[in-house]
Amino acid sequence: MAGSANLNVMMKTARKAGRVLLKDFGEVENLQVSSKGPGDFVSRADKAAEATIKEELMRARPTYGFLGEEDKELEGDDPTRRWIVDPLDGTTNFLHGLPHWAVSIALEHKGQIVAGVIYDPVKDEMFYAEKGSGAWLNESRLRVSGRHRLIESIFATGLPFAGRSDLPQTMQDLARLLPACSGVRRFGAASLDLAYVAAGRYDGFWERGLHAWDLAAGIVIVREAGGIVEPLQPGRDILADGQIICANEPVFETFARVIRKA
Ligand code: IPD
Protein backbone atom coordinates (compact mmCIF):
# COMPACT_ATOMS: atom_id res chain seq x y z
CA MET A 1 0.00 0.00 0.00
CA ALA A 2 1.26 3.53 -0.72
CA GLY A 3 1.15 5.12 2.74
CA SER A 4 1.30 8.75 3.81
CA ALA A 5 4.59 10.56 4.25
CA ASN A 6 4.37 9.96 8.02
CA LEU A 7 3.82 6.24 7.57
CA ASN A 8 6.82 6.05 5.25
CA VAL A 9 8.99 7.81 7.84
CA MET A 10 7.79 5.36 10.50
CA MET A 11 8.50 2.28 8.39
CA LYS A 12 11.92 3.53 7.29
CA THR A 13 12.81 4.27 10.92
CA ALA A 14 11.58 0.88 12.17
CA ARG A 15 13.65 -0.87 9.48
CA LYS A 16 16.75 1.11 10.41
CA ALA A 17 16.40 0.31 14.13
CA GLY A 18 15.58 -3.29 13.23
CA ARG A 19 18.82 -3.70 11.27
CA VAL A 20 20.88 -2.48 14.22
CA LEU A 21 18.99 -4.66 16.70
CA LEU A 22 19.31 -7.70 14.47
CA LYS A 23 23.10 -7.32 14.50
CA ASP A 24 23.02 -7.00 18.30
CA PHE A 25 20.78 -10.07 18.52
CA GLY A 26 23.51 -12.12 16.85
CA GLU A 27 25.91 -10.94 19.55
CA VAL A 28 23.40 -11.76 22.32
CA GLU A 29 23.27 -15.34 21.12
CA ASN A 30 27.08 -15.53 21.67
CA LEU A 31 26.86 -13.86 25.07
CA GLN A 32 24.48 -16.50 26.51
CA VAL A 33 27.43 -18.69 27.48
CA SER A 34 29.51 -15.93 29.11
CA SER A 35 29.43 -15.81 32.94
CA LYS A 36 28.26 -12.17 32.97
CA GLY A 37 25.45 -12.86 30.51
CA PRO A 38 24.09 -10.39 27.96
CA GLY A 39 22.18 -8.08 30.41
CA ASP A 40 24.25 -4.88 30.12
CA PHE A 41 24.76 -5.38 26.43
CA VAL A 42 21.00 -5.67 25.83
CA SER A 43 20.16 -2.62 27.89
CA ARG A 44 22.72 -0.64 25.85
CA ALA A 45 21.25 -2.02 22.60
CA ASP A 46 17.73 -1.04 23.71
CA LYS A 47 18.81 2.52 24.54
CA ALA A 48 20.83 2.84 21.33
CA ALA A 49 17.80 1.70 19.28
CA GLU A 50 15.62 4.34 20.94
CA ALA A 51 18.25 7.03 20.28
CA THR A 52 18.35 6.02 16.58
CA ILE A 53 14.56 6.11 16.32
CA LYS A 54 14.30 9.43 18.12
CA GLU A 55 16.94 11.00 15.89
CA GLU A 56 15.24 9.79 12.68
CA LEU A 57 11.74 10.84 13.75
CA MET A 58 12.78 14.20 15.19
CA ARG A 59 14.77 14.99 12.06
CA ALA A 60 11.77 14.20 9.84
CA ARG A 61 9.16 15.92 12.08
CA PRO A 62 10.95 18.38 14.40
CA THR A 63 7.74 19.75 15.95
CA TYR A 64 6.23 16.45 17.16
CA GLY A 65 6.52 15.24 20.76
CA PHE A 66 8.19 11.93 21.64
CA LEU A 67 7.31 9.32 24.26
CA GLY A 68 9.65 6.33 24.41
CA GLU A 69 10.30 3.53 26.85
CA GLU A 70 13.89 4.43 27.60
CA ASP A 71 14.13 8.21 27.91
CA LYS A 72 11.98 10.90 29.48
CA GLU A 73 9.11 12.32 27.42
CA LEU A 74 9.88 15.17 25.06
CA GLU A 75 7.17 17.75 24.46
CA GLY A 76 6.98 19.06 20.91
CA ASP A 77 6.15 22.55 19.65
CA ASP A 78 3.07 20.91 18.15
CA PRO A 79 1.15 19.75 21.24
CA THR A 80 -1.36 17.77 19.15
CA ARG A 81 1.08 15.21 17.76
CA ARG A 82 3.48 12.78 19.41
CA TRP A 83 5.36 9.62 18.58
CA ILE A 84 4.91 6.72 21.00
CA VAL A 85 7.79 4.29 20.68
CA ASP A 86 8.96 0.97 22.08
CA PRO A 87 12.40 0.47 20.51
CA LEU A 88 12.53 -3.16 21.64
CA ASP A 89 9.33 -4.86 22.71
CA GLY A 90 10.04 -8.35 23.97
CA THR A 91 13.27 -7.38 25.71
CA THR A 92 13.31 -10.56 27.80
CA ASN A 93 13.01 -12.70 24.67
CA PHE A 94 15.85 -10.74 23.08
CA LEU A 95 17.96 -11.17 26.20
CA HIS A 96 17.50 -14.94 26.11
CA GLY A 97 18.14 -15.28 22.39
CA LEU A 98 14.48 -16.00 21.62
CA PRO A 99 13.65 -14.74 18.12
CA HIS A 100 10.37 -12.97 18.96
CA TRP A 101 10.65 -9.23 19.53
CA ALA A 102 9.77 -6.07 17.64
CA VAL A 103 10.17 -2.35 17.12
CA SER A 104 6.90 -0.49 17.70
CA ILE A 105 6.18 3.08 16.55
CA ALA A 106 2.84 4.89 16.78
CA LEU A 107 1.69 8.38 15.89
CA GLU A 108 -0.87 10.04 18.12
CA HIS A 109 -2.88 13.06 16.94
CA LYS A 110 -5.21 14.89 19.32
CA GLY A 111 -5.26 11.93 21.69
CA GLN A 112 -6.02 9.33 19.00
CA ILE A 113 -3.60 6.83 17.49
CA VAL A 114 -3.69 7.56 13.76
CA ALA A 115 -0.85 5.36 12.50
CA GLY A 116 1.12 2.39 13.78
CA VAL A 117 4.05 0.26 12.67
CA ILE A 118 5.24 -2.96 14.33
CA TYR A 119 8.35 -4.46 12.76
CA ASP A 120 9.67 -7.95 13.51
CA PRO A 121 13.18 -7.91 12.00
CA VAL A 122 13.89 -11.63 12.54
CA LYS A 123 10.94 -12.65 10.36
CA ASP A 124 11.07 -9.47 8.28
CA GLU A 125 7.39 -8.86 9.00
CA MET A 126 6.22 -5.26 8.86
CA PHE A 127 2.71 -4.79 10.28
CA TYR A 128 1.27 -1.31 9.71
CA ALA A 129 -1.91 0.70 9.52
CA GLU A 130 -3.21 4.19 9.17
CA LYS A 131 -6.63 5.22 10.38
CA GLY A 132 -9.09 4.73 7.54
CA SER A 133 -6.64 2.92 5.20
CA GLY A 134 -6.72 -0.68 6.43
CA ALA A 135 -4.01 -2.79 8.03
CA TRP A 136 -1.16 -4.46 6.19
CA LEU A 137 1.56 -7.07 6.62
CA ASN A 138 4.31 -6.34 4.11
CA GLU A 139 2.35 -6.20 0.82
CA SER A 140 -0.76 -8.06 2.01
CA ARG A 141 -3.95 -6.68 3.47
CA LEU A 142 -4.69 -7.90 7.01
CA ARG A 143 -7.98 -9.16 8.34
CA VAL A 144 -8.78 -10.53 11.81
CA SER A 145 -9.86 -14.17 11.99
CA GLY A 146 -13.39 -15.22 11.18
CA ARG A 147 -13.81 -17.72 14.05
CA HIS A 148 -17.13 -17.52 15.86
CA ARG A 149 -16.81 -20.00 18.68
CA LEU A 150 -14.71 -19.50 21.79
CA ILE A 151 -13.94 -23.21 21.96
CA GLU A 152 -12.19 -22.99 18.56
CA SER A 153 -10.31 -19.78 19.37
CA ILE A 154 -6.82 -19.16 20.71
CA PHE A 155 -5.85 -16.12 22.74
CA ALA A 156 -2.65 -14.41 23.76
CA THR A 157 -1.82 -12.72 27.02
CA GLY A 158 1.12 -11.72 29.20
CA LEU A 159 1.87 -13.46 32.49
CA PRO A 160 2.81 -11.06 35.29
CA PHE A 161 6.41 -11.70 36.33
CA ALA A 162 8.87 -10.50 38.98
CA GLY A 163 6.32 -9.77 41.68
CA ARG A 164 3.78 -7.87 39.55
CA SER A 165 0.58 -7.34 41.51
CA ASP A 166 -1.88 -8.57 38.86
CA LEU A 167 -0.81 -12.24 39.07
CA PRO A 168 -3.89 -13.45 41.03
CA GLN A 169 -6.27 -11.79 38.54
CA THR A 170 -4.44 -13.31 35.59
CA MET A 171 -4.51 -16.77 37.18
CA GLN A 172 -8.26 -16.42 37.65
CA ASP A 173 -8.66 -15.26 34.04
CA LEU A 174 -6.82 -18.37 32.89
CA ALA A 175 -8.89 -20.66 35.14
CA ARG A 176 -12.07 -19.33 33.54
CA LEU A 177 -10.87 -19.04 29.95
CA LEU A 178 -8.77 -22.18 29.41
CA PRO A 179 -11.61 -24.72 29.77
CA ALA A 180 -13.68 -22.70 27.29
CA CYS A 181 -11.20 -22.10 24.46
CA SER A 182 -8.61 -23.80 22.24
CA GLY A 183 -5.57 -22.45 24.08
CA VAL A 184 -3.70 -19.46 25.45
CA ARG A 185 -0.24 -18.37 24.29
CA ARG A 186 2.39 -16.24 26.05
CA PHE A 187 5.02 -15.32 23.47
CA GLY A 188 6.42 -12.29 25.36
CA ALA A 189 5.95 -9.24 23.11
CA ALA A 190 2.64 -7.43 23.52
CA SER A 191 3.03 -5.47 20.28
CA LEU A 192 3.35 -8.72 18.31
CA ASP A 193 0.40 -10.21 20.21
CA LEU A 194 -1.69 -7.35 18.85
CA ALA A 195 -0.20 -7.64 15.36
CA TYR A 196 -1.03 -11.36 15.37
CA VAL A 197 -4.66 -10.65 16.30
CA ALA A 198 -4.79 -8.28 13.32
CA ALA A 199 -3.31 -11.04 11.14
CA GLY A 200 -5.90 -13.60 12.30
CA ARG A 201 -3.19 -15.76 13.92
CA TYR A 202 -4.71 -15.23 17.35
CA ASP A 203 -8.43 -14.66 17.82
CA GLY A 204 -7.93 -12.26 20.71
CA PHE A 205 -5.55 -10.82 23.32
CA TRP A 206 -5.82 -9.32 26.80
CA GLU A 207 -3.30 -8.05 29.30
CA ARG A 208 -2.93 -5.78 32.32
CA GLY A 209 0.07 -3.79 33.50
CA LEU A 210 1.29 -2.67 30.09
CA HIS A 211 2.56 0.74 28.99
CA ALA A 212 1.43 3.10 26.24
CA TRP A 213 4.47 2.18 24.11
CA ASP A 214 3.63 -1.57 24.23
CA LEU A 215 0.11 -0.93 22.95
CA ALA A 216 -0.20 2.24 20.87
CA ALA A 217 0.78 0.95 17.42
CA GLY A 218 -1.12 -2.31 17.83
CA ILE A 219 -4.40 -0.59 18.67
CA VAL A 220 -4.76 1.06 15.26
CA ILE A 221 -3.48 -2.06 13.45
CA VAL A 222 -6.09 -4.34 15.08
CA ARG A 223 -8.90 -1.83 14.53
CA GLU A 224 -7.98 -1.34 10.88
CA ALA A 225 -7.92 -5.13 10.44
CA GLY A 226 -11.56 -5.19 11.60
CA GLY A 227 -11.01 -6.17 15.25
CA ILE A 228 -12.58 -4.71 18.38
CA VAL A 229 -10.21 -3.08 20.86
CA GLU A 230 -11.45 -1.90 24.26
CA PRO A 231 -10.09 -1.04 27.69
CA LEU A 232 -10.27 -4.15 29.87
CA GLN A 233 -12.30 -2.16 32.39
CA PRO A 234 -15.01 -0.39 30.38
CA GLY A 235 -14.79 3.38 30.40
CA ARG A 236 -11.09 3.57 31.25
CA ASP A 237 -8.31 4.83 29.02
CA ILE A 238 -6.29 2.02 27.39
CA LEU A 239 -3.00 3.89 27.09
CA ALA A 240 -3.15 5.55 30.51
CA ASP A 241 -4.17 2.33 32.30
CA GLY A 242 -2.16 -0.19 30.26
CA GLN A 243 -5.08 -2.65 30.25
CA ILE A 244 -6.52 -3.98 27.03
CA ILE A 245 -8.81 -6.56 25.54
CA CYS A 246 -9.27 -7.18 21.82
CA ALA A 247 -10.61 -9.84 19.51
CA ASN A 248 -12.35 -10.41 16.23
CA GLU A 249 -15.93 -9.20 16.24
CA PRO A 250 -17.75 -12.57 16.47
CA VAL A 251 -15.91 -13.80 19.59
CA PHE A 252 -15.31 -10.46 21.31
CA GLU A 253 -18.45 -10.41 23.45
CA THR A 254 -18.16 -13.98 24.79
CA PHE A 255 -14.41 -13.59 25.34
CA ALA A 256 -14.82 -10.24 27.11
CA ARG A 257 -17.58 -11.63 29.31
CA VAL A 258 -15.25 -14.40 30.52
CA ILE A 259 -12.30 -12.07 31.15
CA ARG A 260 -14.29 -9.23 32.70
CA LYS A 261 -15.83 -11.54 35.32
CA ALA A 262 -12.71 -10.84 37.44
C1 IPD B 1 6.99 -6.43 27.67
C2 IPD B 1 6.32 -7.34 26.66
C3 IPD B 1 5.58 -8.48 27.33
C4 IPD B 1 4.60 -7.99 28.38
C5 IPD B 1 5.33 -7.12 29.40
C6 IPD B 1 6.01 -5.95 28.71
P1 IPD B 1 9.14 -4.92 26.99
O1 IPD B 1 7.53 -5.28 27.03
O2 IPD B 1 5.45 -6.61 25.83
O3 IPD B 1 4.84 -9.24 26.40
O4 IPD B 1 3.98 -9.09 29.00
O5 IPD B 1 4.41 -6.67 30.36
O6 IPD B 1 6.68 -5.18 29.67
O7 IPD B 1 9.50 -4.62 28.41
O8 IPD B 1 9.80 -6.12 26.45
O9 IPD B 1 9.21 -3.73 26.10
mmCIF file of C-alpha atoms and ligand atoms in Angstrom:
data_model
loop_
_atom_site.group_PDB
_atom_site.id
_atom_site.type_symbol
_atom_site.label_atom_id
_atom_site.label_comp_id
_atom_site.label_asym_id
_atom_site.label_seq_id
_atom_site.Cartn_x
_atom_site.Cartn_y
_atom_site.Cartn_z
ATOM 1 C CA MET A 1 0.000 0.000 0.000
ATOM 2 C CA ALA A 2 1.264 3.527 -0.722
ATOM 3 C CA GLY A 3 1.154 5.119 2.737
ATOM 4 C CA SER A 4 1.300 8.745 3.814
ATOM 5 C CA ALA A 5 4.594 10.559 4.254
ATOM 6 C CA ASN A 6 4.368 9.960 8.021
ATOM 7 C CA LEU A 7 3.822 6.240 7.572
ATOM 8 C CA ASN A 8 6.822 6.047 5.245
ATOM 9 C CA VAL A 9 8.988 7.808 7.836
ATOM 10 C CA MET A 10 7.789 5.364 10.501
ATOM 11 C CA MET A 11 8.504 2.282 8.387
ATOM 12 C CA LYS A 12 11.923 3.529 7.294
ATOM 13 C CA THR A 13 12.805 4.267 10.923
ATOM 14 C CA ALA A 14 11.576 0.884 12.172
ATOM 15 C CA ARG A 15 13.651 -0.871 9.481
ATOM 16 C CA LYS A 16 16.749 1.108 10.408
ATOM 17 C CA ALA A 17 16.400 0.311 14.132
ATOM 18 C CA GLY A 18 15.576 -3.293 13.230
ATOM 19 C CA ARG A 19 18.819 -3.702 11.268
ATOM 20 C CA VAL A 20 20.884 -2.479 14.222
ATOM 21 C CA LEU A 21 18.987 -4.658 16.703
ATOM 22 C CA LEU A 22 19.306 -7.699 14.474
ATOM 23 C CA LYS A 23 23.098 -7.320 14.504
ATOM 24 C CA ASP A 24 23.018 -7.004 18.305
ATOM 25 C CA PHE A 25 20.783 -10.066 18.518
ATOM 26 C CA GLY A 26 23.512 -12.116 16.849
ATOM 27 C CA GLU A 27 25.911 -10.941 19.554
ATOM 28 C CA VAL A 28 23.401 -11.758 22.320
ATOM 29 C CA GLU A 29 23.266 -15.338 21.123
ATOM 30 C CA ASN A 30 27.081 -15.531 21.667
ATOM 31 C CA LEU A 31 26.857 -13.858 25.075
ATOM 32 C CA GLN A 32 24.483 -16.501 26.515
ATOM 33 C CA VAL A 33 27.431 -18.689 27.480
ATOM 34 C CA SER A 34 29.507 -15.927 29.108
ATOM 35 C CA SER A 35 29.426 -15.807 32.940
ATOM 36 C CA LYS A 36 28.261 -12.166 32.969
ATOM 37 C CA GLY A 37 25.446 -12.858 30.510
ATOM 38 C CA PRO A 38 24.094 -10.388 27.960
ATOM 39 C CA GLY A 39 22.177 -8.080 30.409
ATOM 40 C CA ASP A 40 24.254 -4.884 30.124
ATOM 41 C CA PHE A 41 24.763 -5.380 26.433
ATOM 42 C CA VAL A 42 21.004 -5.670 25.825
ATOM 43 C CA SER A 43 20.159 -2.622 27.891
ATOM 44 C CA ARG A 44 22.724 -0.643 25.849
ATOM 45 C CA ALA A 45 21.246 -2.023 22.598
ATOM 46 C CA ASP A 46 17.728 -1.042 23.714
ATOM 47 C CA LYS A 47 18.810 2.519 24.545
ATOM 48 C CA ALA A 48 20.829 2.842 21.332
ATOM 49 C CA ALA A 49 17.802 1.700 19.283
ATOM 50 C CA GLU A 50 15.618 4.337 20.939
ATOM 51 C CA ALA A 51 18.246 7.025 20.275
ATOM 52 C CA THR A 52 18.353 6.016 16.581
ATOM 53 C CA ILE A 53 14.557 6.112 16.323
ATOM 54 C CA LYS A 54 14.300 9.431 18.115
ATOM 55 C CA GLU A 55 16.945 10.999 15.890
ATOM 56 C CA GLU A 56 15.240 9.795 12.685
ATOM 57 C CA LEU A 57 11.737 10.838 13.749
ATOM 58 C CA MET A 58 12.777 14.199 15.193
ATOM 59 C CA ARG A 59 14.770 14.990 12.058
ATOM 60 C CA ALA A 60 11.765 14.204 9.841
ATOM 61 C CA ARG A 61 9.163 15.924 12.082
ATOM 62 C CA PRO A 62 10.954 18.376 14.405
ATOM 63 C CA THR A 63 7.740 19.750 15.952
ATOM 64 C CA TYR A 64 6.227 16.454 17.161
ATOM 65 C CA GLY A 65 6.525 15.239 20.757
ATOM 66 C CA PHE A 66 8.188 11.928 21.640
ATOM 67 C CA LEU A 67 7.310 9.325 24.257
ATOM 68 C CA GLY A 68 9.654 6.334 24.405
ATOM 69 C CA GLU A 69 10.301 3.526 26.853
ATOM 70 C CA GLU A 70 13.893 4.435 27.603
ATOM 71 C CA ASP A 71 14.135 8.211 27.910
ATOM 72 C CA LYS A 72 11.980 10.903 29.482
ATOM 73 C CA GLU A 73 9.107 12.322 27.423
ATOM 74 C CA LEU A 74 9.881 15.172 25.062
ATOM 75 C CA GLU A 75 7.174 17.753 24.459
ATOM 76 C CA GLY A 76 6.982 19.061 20.910
ATOM 77 C CA ASP A 77 6.147 22.552 19.655
ATOM 78 C CA ASP A 78 3.068 20.912 18.152
ATOM 79 C CA PRO A 79 1.147 19.754 21.240
ATOM 80 C CA THR A 80 -1.361 17.766 19.146
ATOM 81 C CA ARG A 81 1.077 15.213 17.761
ATOM 82 C CA ARG A 82 3.482 12.783 19.406
ATOM 83 C CA TRP A 83 5.357 9.624 18.578
ATOM 84 C CA ILE A 84 4.906 6.722 21.002
ATOM 85 C CA VAL A 85 7.791 4.286 20.675
ATOM 86 C CA ASP A 86 8.959 0.975 22.076
ATOM 87 C CA PRO A 87 12.395 0.468 20.507
ATOM 88 C CA LEU A 88 12.532 -3.158 21.635
ATOM 89 C CA ASP A 89 9.328 -4.859 22.711
ATOM 90 C CA GLY A 90 10.040 -8.351 23.972
ATOM 91 C CA THR A 91 13.272 -7.379 25.715
ATOM 92 C CA THR A 92 13.315 -10.562 27.805
ATOM 93 C CA ASN A 93 13.008 -12.705 24.669
ATOM 94 C CA PHE A 94 15.851 -10.736 23.077
ATOM 95 C CA LEU A 95 17.961 -11.173 26.205
ATOM 96 C CA HIS A 96 17.495 -14.939 26.109
ATOM 97 C CA GLY A 97 18.145 -15.279 22.393
ATOM 98 C CA LEU A 98 14.480 -16.000 21.617
ATOM 99 C CA PRO A 99 13.647 -14.742 18.116
ATOM 100 C CA HIS A 100 10.370 -12.971 18.959
ATOM 101 C CA TRP A 101 10.653 -9.229 19.528
ATOM 102 C CA ALA A 102 9.767 -6.068 17.640
ATOM 103 C CA VAL A 103 10.165 -2.349 17.117
ATOM 104 C CA SER A 104 6.895 -0.490 17.702
ATOM 105 C CA ILE A 105 6.180 3.084 16.548
ATOM 106 C CA ALA A 106 2.843 4.894 16.777
ATOM 107 C CA LEU A 107 1.691 8.378 15.889
ATOM 108 C CA GLU A 108 -0.870 10.041 18.119
ATOM 109 C CA HIS A 109 -2.883 13.056 16.937
ATOM 110 C CA LYS A 110 -5.209 14.893 19.322
ATOM 111 C CA GLY A 111 -5.265 11.931 21.689
ATOM 112 C CA GLN A 112 -6.018 9.325 19.003
ATOM 113 C CA ILE A 113 -3.599 6.833 17.492
ATOM 114 C CA VAL A 114 -3.687 7.559 13.765
ATOM 115 C CA ALA A 115 -0.850 5.360 12.501
ATOM 116 C CA GLY A 116 1.123 2.390 13.777
ATOM 117 C CA VAL A 117 4.048 0.258 12.674
ATOM 118 C CA ILE A 118 5.244 -2.957 14.326
ATOM 119 C CA TYR A 119 8.352 -4.458 12.760
ATOM 120 C CA ASP A 120 9.669 -7.952 13.510
ATOM 121 C CA PRO A 121 13.185 -7.910 12.004
ATOM 122 C CA VAL A 122 13.890 -11.626 12.545
ATOM 123 C CA LYS A 123 10.942 -12.651 10.359
ATOM 124 C CA ASP A 124 11.074 -9.475 8.282
ATOM 125 C CA GLU A 125 7.388 -8.864 9.003
ATOM 126 C CA MET A 126 6.220 -5.257 8.864
ATOM 127 C CA PHE A 127 2.710 -4.789 10.281
ATOM 128 C CA TYR A 128 1.272 -1.313 9.709
ATOM 129 C CA ALA A 129 -1.907 0.696 9.515
ATOM 130 C CA GLU A 130 -3.211 4.191 9.168
ATOM 131 C CA LYS A 131 -6.630 5.216 10.382
ATOM 132 C CA GLY A 132 -9.092 4.725 7.544
ATOM 133 C CA SER A 133 -6.642 2.924 5.200
ATOM 134 C CA GLY A 134 -6.724 -0.678 6.431
ATOM 135 C CA ALA A 135 -4.013 -2.787 8.028
ATOM 136 C CA TRP A 136 -1.159 -4.463 6.189
ATOM 137 C CA LEU A 137 1.560 -7.075 6.619
ATOM 138 C CA ASN A 138 4.307 -6.345 4.109
ATOM 139 C CA GLU A 139 2.348 -6.196 0.820
ATOM 140 C CA SER A 140 -0.756 -8.058 2.007
ATOM 141 C CA ARG A 141 -3.955 -6.682 3.471
ATOM 142 C CA LEU A 142 -4.694 -7.896 7.014
ATOM 143 C CA ARG A 143 -7.981 -9.159 8.343
ATOM 144 C CA VAL A 144 -8.779 -10.525 11.812
ATOM 145 C CA SER A 145 -9.857 -14.174 11.987
ATOM 146 C CA GLY A 146 -13.390 -15.223 11.183
ATOM 147 C CA ARG A 147 -13.811 -17.717 14.045
ATOM 148 C CA HIS A 148 -17.129 -17.515 15.856
ATOM 149 C CA ARG A 149 -16.808 -20.000 18.680
ATOM 150 C CA LEU A 150 -14.710 -19.499 21.791
ATOM 151 C CA ILE A 151 -13.937 -23.208 21.963
ATOM 152 C CA GLU A 152 -12.188 -22.990 18.562
ATOM 153 C CA SER A 153 -10.310 -19.781 19.371
ATOM 154 C CA ILE A 154 -6.819 -19.160 20.712
ATOM 155 C CA PHE A 155 -5.853 -16.121 22.737
ATOM 156 C CA ALA A 156 -2.646 -14.415 23.762
ATOM 157 C CA THR A 157 -1.822 -12.716 27.024
ATOM 158 C CA GLY A 158 1.116 -11.722 29.200
ATOM 159 C CA LEU A 159 1.869 -13.459 32.487
ATOM 160 C CA PRO A 160 2.809 -11.060 35.291
ATOM 161 C CA PHE A 161 6.409 -11.701 36.326
ATOM 162 C CA ALA A 162 8.869 -10.499 38.976
ATOM 163 C CA GLY A 163 6.319 -9.771 41.681
ATOM 164 C CA ARG A 164 3.777 -7.868 39.553
ATOM 165 C CA SER A 165 0.577 -7.339 41.508
ATOM 166 C CA ASP A 166 -1.882 -8.567 38.860
ATOM 167 C CA LEU A 167 -0.807 -12.236 39.070
ATOM 168 C CA PRO A 168 -3.891 -13.449 41.035
ATOM 169 C CA GLN A 169 -6.274 -11.789 38.545
ATOM 170 C CA THR A 170 -4.441 -13.306 35.587
ATOM 171 C CA MET A 171 -4.507 -16.766 37.183
ATOM 172 C CA GLN A 172 -8.259 -16.418 37.649
ATOM 173 C CA ASP A 173 -8.658 -15.257 34.037
ATOM 174 C CA LEU A 174 -6.822 -18.374 32.893
ATOM 175 C CA ALA A 175 -8.885 -20.656 35.139
ATOM 176 C CA ARG A 176 -12.068 -19.328 33.538
ATOM 177 C CA LEU A 177 -10.869 -19.044 29.953
ATOM 178 C CA LEU A 178 -8.768 -22.180 29.413
ATOM 179 C CA PRO A 179 -11.606 -24.717 29.770
ATOM 180 C CA ALA A 180 -13.683 -22.695 27.288
ATOM 181 C CA CYS A 181 -11.196 -22.099 24.459
ATOM 182 C CA SER A 182 -8.610 -23.804 22.240
ATOM 183 C CA GLY A 183 -5.571 -22.453 24.079
ATOM 184 C CA VAL A 184 -3.704 -19.458 25.452
ATOM 185 C CA ARG A 185 -0.244 -18.369 24.294
ATOM 186 C CA ARG A 186 2.393 -16.238 26.051
ATOM 187 C CA PHE A 187 5.023 -15.322 23.471
ATOM 188 C CA GLY A 188 6.421 -12.285 25.356
ATOM 189 C CA ALA A 189 5.949 -9.244 23.110
ATOM 190 C CA ALA A 190 2.635 -7.429 23.517
ATOM 191 C CA SER A 191 3.029 -5.470 20.282
ATOM 192 C CA LEU A 192 3.346 -8.717 18.311
ATOM 193 C CA ASP A 193 0.398 -10.214 20.215
ATOM 194 C CA LEU A 194 -1.689 -7.352 18.848
ATOM 195 C CA ALA A 195 -0.198 -7.643 15.364
ATOM 196 C CA TYR A 196 -1.030 -11.364 15.373
ATOM 197 C CA VAL A 197 -4.656 -10.650 16.295
ATOM 198 C CA ALA A 198 -4.786 -8.279 13.319
ATOM 199 C CA ALA A 199 -3.311 -11.043 11.140
ATOM 200 C CA GLY A 200 -5.898 -13.602 12.304
ATOM 201 C CA ARG A 201 -3.192 -15.758 13.919
ATOM 202 C CA TYR A 202 -4.710 -15.231 17.355
ATOM 203 C CA ASP A 203 -8.429 -14.665 17.818
ATOM 204 C CA GLY A 204 -7.934 -12.259 20.710
ATOM 205 C CA PHE A 205 -5.555 -10.817 23.319
ATOM 206 C CA TRP A 206 -5.823 -9.317 26.795
ATOM 207 C CA GLU A 207 -3.299 -8.053 29.301
ATOM 208 C CA ARG A 208 -2.931 -5.776 32.325
ATOM 209 C CA GLY A 209 0.065 -3.795 33.503
ATOM 210 C CA LEU A 210 1.290 -2.672 30.087
ATOM 211 C CA HIS A 211 2.558 0.740 28.987
ATOM 212 C CA ALA A 212 1.429 3.098 26.240
ATOM 213 C CA TRP A 213 4.469 2.176 24.106
ATOM 214 C CA ASP A 214 3.628 -1.571 24.234
ATOM 215 C CA LEU A 215 0.110 -0.926 22.946
ATOM 216 C CA ALA A 216 -0.197 2.239 20.875
ATOM 217 C CA ALA A 217 0.782 0.946 17.421
ATOM 218 C CA GLY A 218 -1.117 -2.315 17.833
ATOM 219 C CA ILE A 219 -4.401 -0.590 18.666
ATOM 220 C CA VAL A 220 -4.761 1.058 15.255
ATOM 221 C CA ILE A 221 -3.478 -2.059 13.451
ATOM 222 C CA VAL A 222 -6.091 -4.343 15.085
ATOM 223 C CA ARG A 223 -8.898 -1.829 14.533
ATOM 224 C CA GLU A 224 -7.977 -1.335 10.879
ATOM 225 C CA ALA A 225 -7.925 -5.127 10.439
ATOM 226 C CA GLY A 226 -11.557 -5.192 11.605
ATOM 227 C CA GLY A 227 -11.012 -6.166 15.252
ATOM 228 C CA ILE A 228 -12.577 -4.712 18.383
ATOM 229 C CA VAL A 229 -10.209 -3.083 20.865
ATOM 230 C CA GLU A 230 -11.447 -1.902 24.260
ATOM 231 C CA PRO A 231 -10.088 -1.044 27.686
ATOM 232 C CA LEU A 232 -10.273 -4.149 29.867
ATOM 233 C CA GLN A 233 -12.299 -2.156 32.391
ATOM 234 C CA PRO A 234 -15.009 -0.387 30.383
ATOM 235 C CA GLY A 235 -14.788 3.383 30.398
ATOM 236 C CA ARG A 236 -11.090 3.567 31.254
ATOM 237 C CA ASP A 237 -8.308 4.831 29.016
ATOM 238 C CA ILE A 238 -6.287 2.018 27.394
ATOM 239 C CA LEU A 239 -3.001 3.888 27.091
ATOM 240 C CA ALA A 240 -3.146 5.551 30.507
ATOM 241 C CA ASP A 241 -4.165 2.330 32.301
ATOM 242 C CA GLY A 242 -2.164 -0.191 30.260
ATOM 243 C CA GLN A 243 -5.080 -2.646 30.246
ATOM 244 C CA ILE A 244 -6.518 -3.980 27.027
ATOM 245 C CA ILE A 245 -8.814 -6.557 25.539
ATOM 246 C CA CYS A 246 -9.275 -7.179 21.824
ATOM 247 C CA ALA A 247 -10.609 -9.839 19.507
ATOM 248 C CA ASN A 248 -12.347 -10.406 16.229
ATOM 249 C CA GLU A 249 -15.927 -9.198 16.236
ATOM 250 C CA PRO A 250 -17.750 -12.568 16.470
ATOM 251 C CA VAL A 251 -15.914 -13.804 19.593
ATOM 252 C CA PHE A 252 -15.315 -10.463 21.310
ATOM 253 C CA GLU A 253 -18.447 -10.413 23.445
ATOM 254 C CA THR A 254 -18.157 -13.978 24.794
ATOM 255 C CA PHE A 255 -14.408 -13.589 25.344
ATOM 256 C CA ALA A 256 -14.821 -10.236 27.111
ATOM 257 C CA ARG A 257 -17.580 -11.635 29.313
ATOM 258 C CA VAL A 258 -15.252 -14.400 30.515
ATOM 259 C CA ILE A 259 -12.297 -12.073 31.150
ATOM 260 C CA ARG A 260 -14.290 -9.234 32.695
ATOM 261 C CA LYS A 261 -15.828 -11.538 35.320
ATOM 262 C CA ALA A 262 -12.708 -10.838 37.436
HETATM 263 C C1 IPD B 1 6.993 -6.429 27.672
HETATM 264 C C2 IPD B 1 6.322 -7.336 26.657
HETATM 265 C C3 IPD B 1 5.581 -8.475 27.329
HETATM 266 C C4 IPD B 1 4.597 -7.995 28.380
HETATM 267 C C5 IPD B 1 5.332 -7.124 29.402
HETATM 268 C C6 IPD B 1 6.014 -5.954 28.709
HETATM 269 P P1 IPD B 1 9.139 -4.917 26.992
HETATM 270 O O1 IPD B 1 7.526 -5.277 27.029
HETATM 271 O O2 IPD B 1 5.452 -6.611 25.834
HETATM 272 O O3 IPD B 1 4.844 -9.243 26.401
HETATM 273 O O4 IPD B 1 3.982 -9.091 29.004
HETATM 274 O O5 IPD B 1 4.407 -6.671 30.364
HETATM 275 O O6 IPD B 1 6.685 -5.177 29.674
HETATM 276 O O7 IPD B 1 9.503 -4.619 28.412
HETATM 277 O O8 IPD B 1 9.803 -6.118 26.455
HETATM 278 O O9 IPD B 1 9.211 -3.731 26.097
#
